[in-house]
Coordinates of C-alpha atoms in Angstrom, one line a residue:
N5 CA 0.0 0.0 0.0
Y6 CA 2.8 2.5 0.9
M7 CA 4.4 1.9 -2.5
W8 CA 1.1 2.1 -4.3
D9 CA 1.8 -1.1 -6.1
E10 CA -1.5 -2.1 -7.8
S11 CA 0.0 -5.3 -9.2
A12 CA 0.7 -6.8 -5.7
D13 CA -1.7 -9.4 -4.3
R14 CA -2.3 -7.8 -1.0
I15 CA -4.6 -10.6 0.1
M16 CA -1.8 -13.1 -0.2
L17 CA 0.7 -10.8 1.4
N18 CA -1.6 -9.7 4.3
N19 CA -0.7 -12.3 6.8
A20 CA 0.6 -10.0 9.6
D21 CA -1.1 -6.6 9.3
E22 CA -4.0 -7.4 11.6
G23 CA -3.7 -4.7 14.2
T24 CA -6.5 -2.4 12.9
Y25 CA -8.9 -5.4 12.6
Y26 CA -8.3 -7.1 16.0
V27 CA -7.7 -4.0 18.1
L28 CA -11.0 -2.5 17.0
Y29 CA -13.0 -5.7 17.4
G30 CA -11.3 -6.2 20.8
A31 CA -12.7 -2.8 21.8
I32 CA -16.1 -3.7 20.3
S33 CA -16.2 -6.9 22.3
S34 CA -15.6 -4.9 25.5
C35 CA -18.4 -2.5 24.6
N36 CA -20.7 -5.5 23.8
L37 CA -19.9 -7.0 27.2
I38 CA -20.8 -3.7 29.0
I39 CA -24.0 -3.1 27.0
A40 CA -25.2 -6.7 27.7
N41 CA -24.5 -6.7 31.4
A42 CA -24.8 -3.1 32.6
P43 CA -28.7 -3.3 32.8
T44 CA -28.3 -5.9 35.6
A45 CA -25.3 -4.3 37.3
T46 CA -25.7 -4.1 41.1
E47 CA -24.8 -1.2 43.4
A48 CA -25.7 1.3 40.7
T49 CA -28.7 3.6 39.9
D50 CA -30.6 3.4 36.6
A51 CA -29.0 6.7 35.5
E52 CA -25.5 5.2 36.2
R53 CA -26.3 2.1 34.2
K54 CA -27.5 4.1 31.3
E55 CA -24.5 6.4 31.4
V56 CA -22.0 3.4 31.2
M57 CA -24.0 1.9 28.3
A58 CA -24.1 5.2 26.5
Y59 CA -20.3 5.5 26.7
A60 CA -20.0 2.0 25.3
K61 CA -22.4 2.7 22.4
V62 CA -20.5 5.8 21.3
I63 CA -17.1 4.0 21.5
R64 CA -18.5 1.0 19.6
A65 CA -20.0 3.2 16.9
L66 CA -16.6 5.0 16.5
C67 CA -14.8 1.6 16.2
Y68 CA -17.2 0.6 13.4
D69 CA -16.8 3.9 11.7
V70 CA -13.1 3.3 11.4
L71 CA -13.6 -0.3 10.3
V72 CA -16.1 0.5 7.6
N73 CA -13.9 3.3 6.2
Y74 CA -10.8 1.0 6.2
Y75 CA -12.0 -2.4 5.0
A76 CA -15.1 -1.5 2.9
D77 CA -15.7 0.9 0.0
T78 CA -16.6 4.5 0.8
Y79 CA -20.3 5.3 1.3
D80 CA -22.3 5.7 -2.0
K81 CA -26.0 6.0 -1.6
A82 CA -26.6 4.3 -5.0
T83 CA -24.7 1.1 -4.0
A84 CA -24.5 1.1 -0.2
A85 CA -27.3 -1.4 0.2
E86 CA -25.6 -3.8 -2.2
K87 CA -21.9 -3.7 -1.2
R88 CA -20.5 -5.6 1.8
S89 CA -18.9 -3.8 4.7
V90 CA -17.5 -5.6 7.8
P91 CA -18.8 -8.1 10.3
L92 CA -21.4 -6.6 12.6
I93 CA -20.9 -8.2 16.0
T94 CA -23.1 -7.1 18.9
S95 CA -22.5 -10.0 21.4
A96 CA -19.5 -10.6 23.6
D97 CA -20.3 -14.3 23.8
I98 CA -17.7 -16.7 22.4
D99 CA -18.7 -17.9 19.0
A100 CA -21.8 -15.7 18.8
P101 CA -23.2 -15.6 15.3
Y102 CA -22.7 -12.5 13.2
T103 CA -23.3 -11.2 9.7
Q104 CA -21.1 -9.3 7.3
V105 CA -23.7 -6.5 6.7
S106 CA -24.0 -4.1 3.8
I107 CA -22.4 -0.7 3.9
Q108 CA -25.9 0.9 4.4
E109 CA -26.7 -1.4 7.3
M110 CA -23.4 -0.6 9.0
Y111 CA -24.0 3.2 8.7
D112 CA -27.5 2.8 9.9
F113 CA -26.2 0.9 12.9
I114 CA -23.5 3.5 13.7
I115 CA -26.1 6.3 13.6
Q116 CA -28.6 4.2 15.7
D117 CA -26.0 3.4 18.4
T118 CA -24.9 7.0 18.7
K119 CA -28.5 8.4 18.8
E120 CA -29.4 5.8 21.5
A121 CA -26.5 7.0 23.5
I122 CA -27.9 10.5 23.4
E123 CA -31.3 9.3 24.3
M124 CA -29.8 7.4 27.3
G125 CA -28.5 10.7 28.6
I126 CA -24.8 10.6 27.8
P127 CA -23.5 13.4 30.0
A128 CA -22.2 16.7 28.8
Q129 CA -19.3 16.3 31.2
S130 CA -18.1 12.7 31.0
M131 CA -16.6 10.6 33.8
T132 CA -13.0 11.1 32.4
A133 CA -11.3 12.3 29.2
I134 CA -11.4 8.8 27.8
H135 CA -15.1 8.5 28.2
P136 CA -17.0 10.2 25.3
N137 CA -19.4 13.0 26.3
L138 CA -22.5 14.5 24.6
G139 CA -20.3 16.6 22.4
A140 CA -18.5 13.5 21.2
A141 CA -21.8 11.9 20.2
Y142 CA -22.8 14.9 18.2
A143 CA -19.4 15.2 16.6
L144 CA -19.4 11.5 15.6
L145 CA -22.8 12.0 14.0
A146 CA -21.5 15.0 12.1
R147 CA -18.6 13.0 10.8
V148 CA -20.8 10.1 9.7
Y149 CA -23.4 12.3 8.0
L150 CA -20.6 14.1 6.2
Q151 CA -19.2 10.8 4.9
M152 CA -22.8 10.1 3.7
Q153 CA -22.8 13.5 1.9
N154 CA -25.8 14.5 4.0
Y155 CA -24.6 18.1 4.5
D156 CA -27.7 19.4 6.3
E157 CA -27.6 16.7 9.0
A158 CA -23.8 17.0 9.3
L159 CA -24.1 20.8 9.7
R160 CA -26.8 20.4 12.3
Y161 CA -24.8 17.9 14.4
A162 CA -21.5 19.9 14.1
N163 CA -23.4 22.9 15.5
L164 CA -24.8 20.9 18.3
A165 CA -21.3 19.6 19.1
L166 CA -19.9 23.2 19.1
E167 CA -22.7 24.2 21.4
Q168 CA -21.3 21.7 23.9
N169 CA -17.7 22.9 23.5
N170 CA -16.3 25.4 20.9
Q171 CA -12.9 26.0 22.5
L172 CA -9.8 26.0 20.3
F173 CA -6.2 25.6 21.5
D174 CA -3.9 28.6 21.0
W175 CA -1.0 26.9 19.1
N176 CA 0.6 30.3 18.5
A177 CA 1.0 30.8 22.2
F178 CA 2.3 27.3 22.6
Y179 CA 4.9 27.9 19.9
E180 CA 6.0 31.1 21.5
E181 CA 6.4 29.4 24.8
H182 CA 8.8 26.8 23.3
Q183 CA 10.3 28.9 20.5
A184 CA 13.8 29.1 21.9
A185 CA 14.2 25.3 21.9
I186 CA 12.4 24.9 18.6
D187 CA 14.5 27.4 16.8
D188 CA 17.8 25.9 18.2
P189 CA 19.0 23.8 15.2
D190 CA 20.8 21.4 17.5
N191 CA 18.0 20.9 20.1
Y192 CA 15.7 18.0 19.5
D193 CA 14.6 17.5 23.1
K194 CA 11.1 16.4 23.4
I195 CA 8.3 18.8 24.3
V196 CA 5.3 17.4 26.2
T197 CA 2.3 17.6 23.8
P198 CA -0.7 19.7 24.8
M199 CA -3.0 17.1 22.9
Q200 CA -3.5 15.1 26.1
Y201 CA -6.2 14.6 28.8
D202 CA -6.7 18.3 29.4
Y203 CA -6.6 19.4 25.7
V204 CA -9.4 22.0 25.5
E205 CA -10.5 20.7 22.1
N206 CA -11.3 17.2 23.4
Y207 CA -14.7 15.7 23.2
Y208 CA -13.3 12.2 23.5
L209 CA -9.6 11.3 24.0
R210 CA -8.5 8.2 22.2
Y211 CA -4.8 7.6 21.7
G212 CA -4.9 5.5 18.5
V213 CA -2.1 3.1 17.7
Q214 CA 0.4 4.1 20.4
S215 CA -2.0 3.5 23.2
N216 CA -0.2 1.7 26.0
F217 CA 2.5 4.2 27.1
D218 CA 3.8 7.7 26.8
S219 CA 5.1 7.9 23.2
Y220 CA 6.5 10.0 20.5
E221 CA 4.8 11.1 17.4
Y222 CA 5.8 9.8 14.0
N223 CA 8.5 11.6 11.9
I224 CA 7.3 12.8 8.5
P225 CA 8.9 13.0 5.1
V226 CA 9.8 16.4 3.6
E227 CA 7.1 16.2 0.9
R228 CA 4.4 15.7 3.6
A229 CA 5.8 18.6 5.6
E230 CA 5.4 20.8 2.5
R231 CA 1.7 20.3 2.5
F232 CA 1.4 22.4 5.8
E233 CA 0.5 26.0 5.4
E234 CA 3.4 28.4 5.8
G235 CA 3.7 29.7 9.3
D236 CA 1.6 26.8 10.8
A237 CA 2.5 27.0 14.5
R238 CA 1.1 23.6 15.1
F239 CA 3.5 22.1 12.5
L240 CA 6.4 24.2 13.8
S241 CA 5.7 23.0 17.4
R242 CA 5.6 19.3 16.4
W243 CA 8.3 18.7 13.8
K244 CA 11.8 20.0 12.9
L245 CA 14.0 19.4 9.9
K246 CA 16.6 16.8 10.5
V247 CA 19.5 15.7 8.3
D248 CA 20.8 12.3 9.4
N249 CA 23.6 11.0 7.1
N250 CA 21.8 10.6 3.7
D251 CA 18.3 10.9 5.2
T252 CA 16.5 14.2 5.4
Y253 CA 13.2 14.3 7.2
Y254 CA 11.1 16.2 9.8
K255 CA 11.7 14.7 13.2
A256 CA 8.9 14.7 15.7
L257 CA 9.4 17.0 18.7
E258 CA 6.6 16.1 21.0
S259 CA 5.9 13.2 23.4
G260 CA 2.9 12.2 25.4
F261 CA -0.6 10.7 24.8
F262 CA -1.9 12.1 21.6
N263 CA -5.6 12.4 20.7
H264 CA -5.2 10.9 17.2
G265 CA -8.1 8.6 17.4
G266 CA -10.8 10.6 19.2
L267 CA -13.1 13.6 18.5
T268 CA -12.3 17.2 18.8
T269 CA -13.8 20.7 18.4
C270 CA -11.4 21.4 15.5
E271 CA -12.9 18.6 13.5
A272 CA -16.4 19.9 14.3
Y273 CA -15.4 23.4 13.0
L274 CA -14.0 21.9 9.8
I275 CA -17.1 19.8 9.2
K276 CA -19.2 22.8 9.7
A277 CA -17.0 24.8 7.3
E278 CA -17.4 22.2 4.5
C279 CA -21.1 21.9 5.0
Q280 CA -21.5 25.7 4.9
A281 CA -19.6 25.8 1.6
R282 CA -21.6 22.9 0.1
L283 CA -24.9 24.6 1.1
A284 CA -23.9 28.1 0.2
Q285 CA -26.3 30.2 -1.9
N286 CA -25.2 32.5 -4.8
N287 CA -21.5 31.5 -4.5
D288 CA -21.3 33.2 -1.1
Y289 CA -18.6 31.4 0.9
A290 CA -18.1 34.0 3.5
E291 CA -19.7 32.0 6.3
S292 CA -17.7 28.9 5.4
M293 CA -14.4 30.9 5.3
N294 CA -15.2 32.6 8.6
T295 CA -15.6 29.2 10.2
L296 CA -12.3 28.0 8.7
N297 CA -10.5 31.2 9.7
S298 CA -11.7 30.8 13.3
V299 CA -9.4 27.7 13.3
R300 CA -6.6 29.1 11.3
I301 CA -6.1 32.2 13.4
T302 CA -5.2 30.0 16.4
R303 CA -2.7 28.1 14.3
I304 CA -1.0 30.4 11.7
R305 CA 1.7 32.8 12.9
P306 CA 0.5 36.4 13.0
D307 CA 3.2 37.5 10.4
K308 CA 1.9 34.9 8.0
Y309 CA -1.8 34.9 8.7
Q310 CA -4.2 36.2 6.0
P311 CA -7.9 35.4 6.2
A312 CA -8.9 32.7 3.7
T313 CA -11.4 33.7 1.0
A314 CA -13.0 31.7 -1.8
A315 CA -14.9 32.7 -4.9
T316 CA -15.8 29.1 -5.9
L317 CA -16.8 25.9 -4.2
E318 CA -13.6 24.3 -5.5
E319 CA -11.5 27.0 -3.8
A320 CA -13.4 26.7 -0.6
L321 CA -13.1 23.0 -0.4
S322 CA -9.4 23.1 -1.2
L323 CA -8.7 25.5 1.6
I324 CA -10.8 23.5 4.1
R325 CA -9.2 20.2 3.1
R326 CA -5.6 21.6 3.5
T327 CA -6.4 22.6 7.1
K328 CA -8.3 19.4 7.9
D329 CA -5.8 17.0 6.5
N330 CA -3.1 18.7 8.5
E331 CA -5.1 19.0 11.7
L332 CA -6.2 15.4 11.7
I333 CA -2.9 13.8 10.4
F334 CA -2.5 10.2 11.7
S335 CA -6.3 9.8 12.1
I336 CA -8.7 7.9 9.8
V337 CA -10.2 11.2 8.7
P338 CA -7.9 12.4 5.9
F339 CA -8.0 8.9 4.4
A340 CA -11.8 8.7 4.7
D341 CA -12.2 12.3 3.3
A342 CA -9.9 11.5 0.3
R343 CA -12.1 8.4 -0.5
R344 CA -15.2 10.6 -0.2
F345 CA -13.9 13.2 -2.6
N346 CA -12.6 10.5 -5.0
L347 CA -16.0 9.0 -5.2
E348 CA -17.6 12.4 -5.8
G349 CA -15.3 12.7 -8.8
T350 CA -15.5 16.5 -9.2
Y351 CA -12.8 17.1 -6.7
A352 CA -10.9 13.9 -7.0
S353 CA -7.1 14.0 -7.3
T354 CA -4.2 11.8 -8.1
L355 CA -1.6 11.5 -5.3
I356 CA 2.1 11.8 -6.3
K357 CA 5.2 11.2 -4.2
T358 CA 8.9 10.5 -4.7
Y359 CA 10.6 7.7 -2.8
E360 CA 14.4 7.0 -3.3
G361 CA 14.4 9.1 -6.5
K362 CA 11.4 7.3 -8.1
E363 CA 8.0 9.0 -8.6
Y364 CA 4.9 7.0 -7.6
S365 CA 1.2 7.9 -8.2
L366 CA -2.1 6.7 -6.8
S367 CA -5.2 7.3 -8.9
P368 CA -8.5 8.2 -7.2
T369 CA -10.1 5.1 -8.7
S370 CA -7.4 2.6 -7.5
H371 CA -8.5 -0.5 -5.6
L372 CA -5.8 0.3 -3.0
W373 CA -8.2 2.8 -1.3
T374 CA -9.9 -0.2 0.3
M375 CA -7.9 -2.5 2.6
P376 CA -8.1 -6.3 2.4
F377 CA -9.2 -8.2 5.5
P378 CA -6.2 -9.9 7.2
A379 CA -5.6 -13.6 6.7
G380 CA -6.4 -14.3 10.4
A381 CA -10.0 -13.0 10.0
L382 CA -10.5 -15.0 6.8
N383 CA -9.0 -18.2 8.1
N384 CA -10.7 -18.1 11.5
P385 CA -14.0 -16.4 10.8
G386 CA -15.7 -17.8 13.9
N387 CA -19.5 -18.3 13.8
G388 CA -20.0 -16.4 10.6
S389 CA -18.4 -15.9 7.2
I390 CA -16.3 -13.1 5.7
E391 CA -15.8 -12.3 2.0
Q392 CA -13.1 -10.1 0.8
N393 CA -14.1 -6.6 -0.4
V394 CA -11.2 -6.3 -2.8
S395 CA -9.9 -8.6 -5.5
K396 CA -6.3 -8.2 -4.6

């Protein structure tokens, strides 16, 4: 996948890359156990039982959202009822039967689970940062409806999320606090990330892949660094150019527990901005750009900042996507968004990169945009059956 080799038989080769599948289904199993047993839990009130179940439903829905955007084709209203997605498992019992449902059925389930959590009274202030709150439920619905190209509902839920919390972190102030160390070309000492438990943008903190211990972020290649906006304090605070023998890259500067897998106010703002652009009348994108700029002004250095403006939908979406792809780097969102734009066609783009002097490209129609199920899932399907969603 990284080398964009369309000739490779990924099904045959995919004998070890099982983390996404099993980690997420492991989390789903825990959620299923809670949902099944919380109603009869002792030493708890009805409200407390419902609260715990509501947390589990949102977490389960988010897990399925990642799975369906990784192992199944992107949502297309015309074909969603016909195409397969991933196994829908709602029982924690060993060898419980399950069905590999359609993409439409999976999206319906994700929405139902999240709305049921809201009806159960998921609290505005959750138990801890790793328990999703009401804002998280609204933000997840905004994300899912955006993936379904239902811009009215996505906008409605993004606004509801922002009513719960609309704070944005001041990355300019953070950069200025650490500027001396950042600007020192010989200093690569780690800075503790602000994107942790008390990050003001959190609706729901979920570490993602590096979940078990305090960790570093990933280094990024030069060509990926070039896609950040000039003067982006968030970028400047997180990566610094490093020349190491023959290798030149941007070395990660921060350590800690990063909210790469959760839900934030920033994502809600950027969903709102896209929906405002999509629903704009008479080519008036001022509201959309105002929403985008409310994020950018907390990120872009004052000497570089200029309010974004757009005269066309294409310009508006391009500006929003640049910020969103960079804000949510290392999450499923840029990948899911790219698939969504590829399907739409009008704003699809071919990706191009250079690796060891050779140029590679990935077309928007490539089968590589859908990942194959791992061998373990196919060879040990349990009490159900799984069919691959890709040919190779």
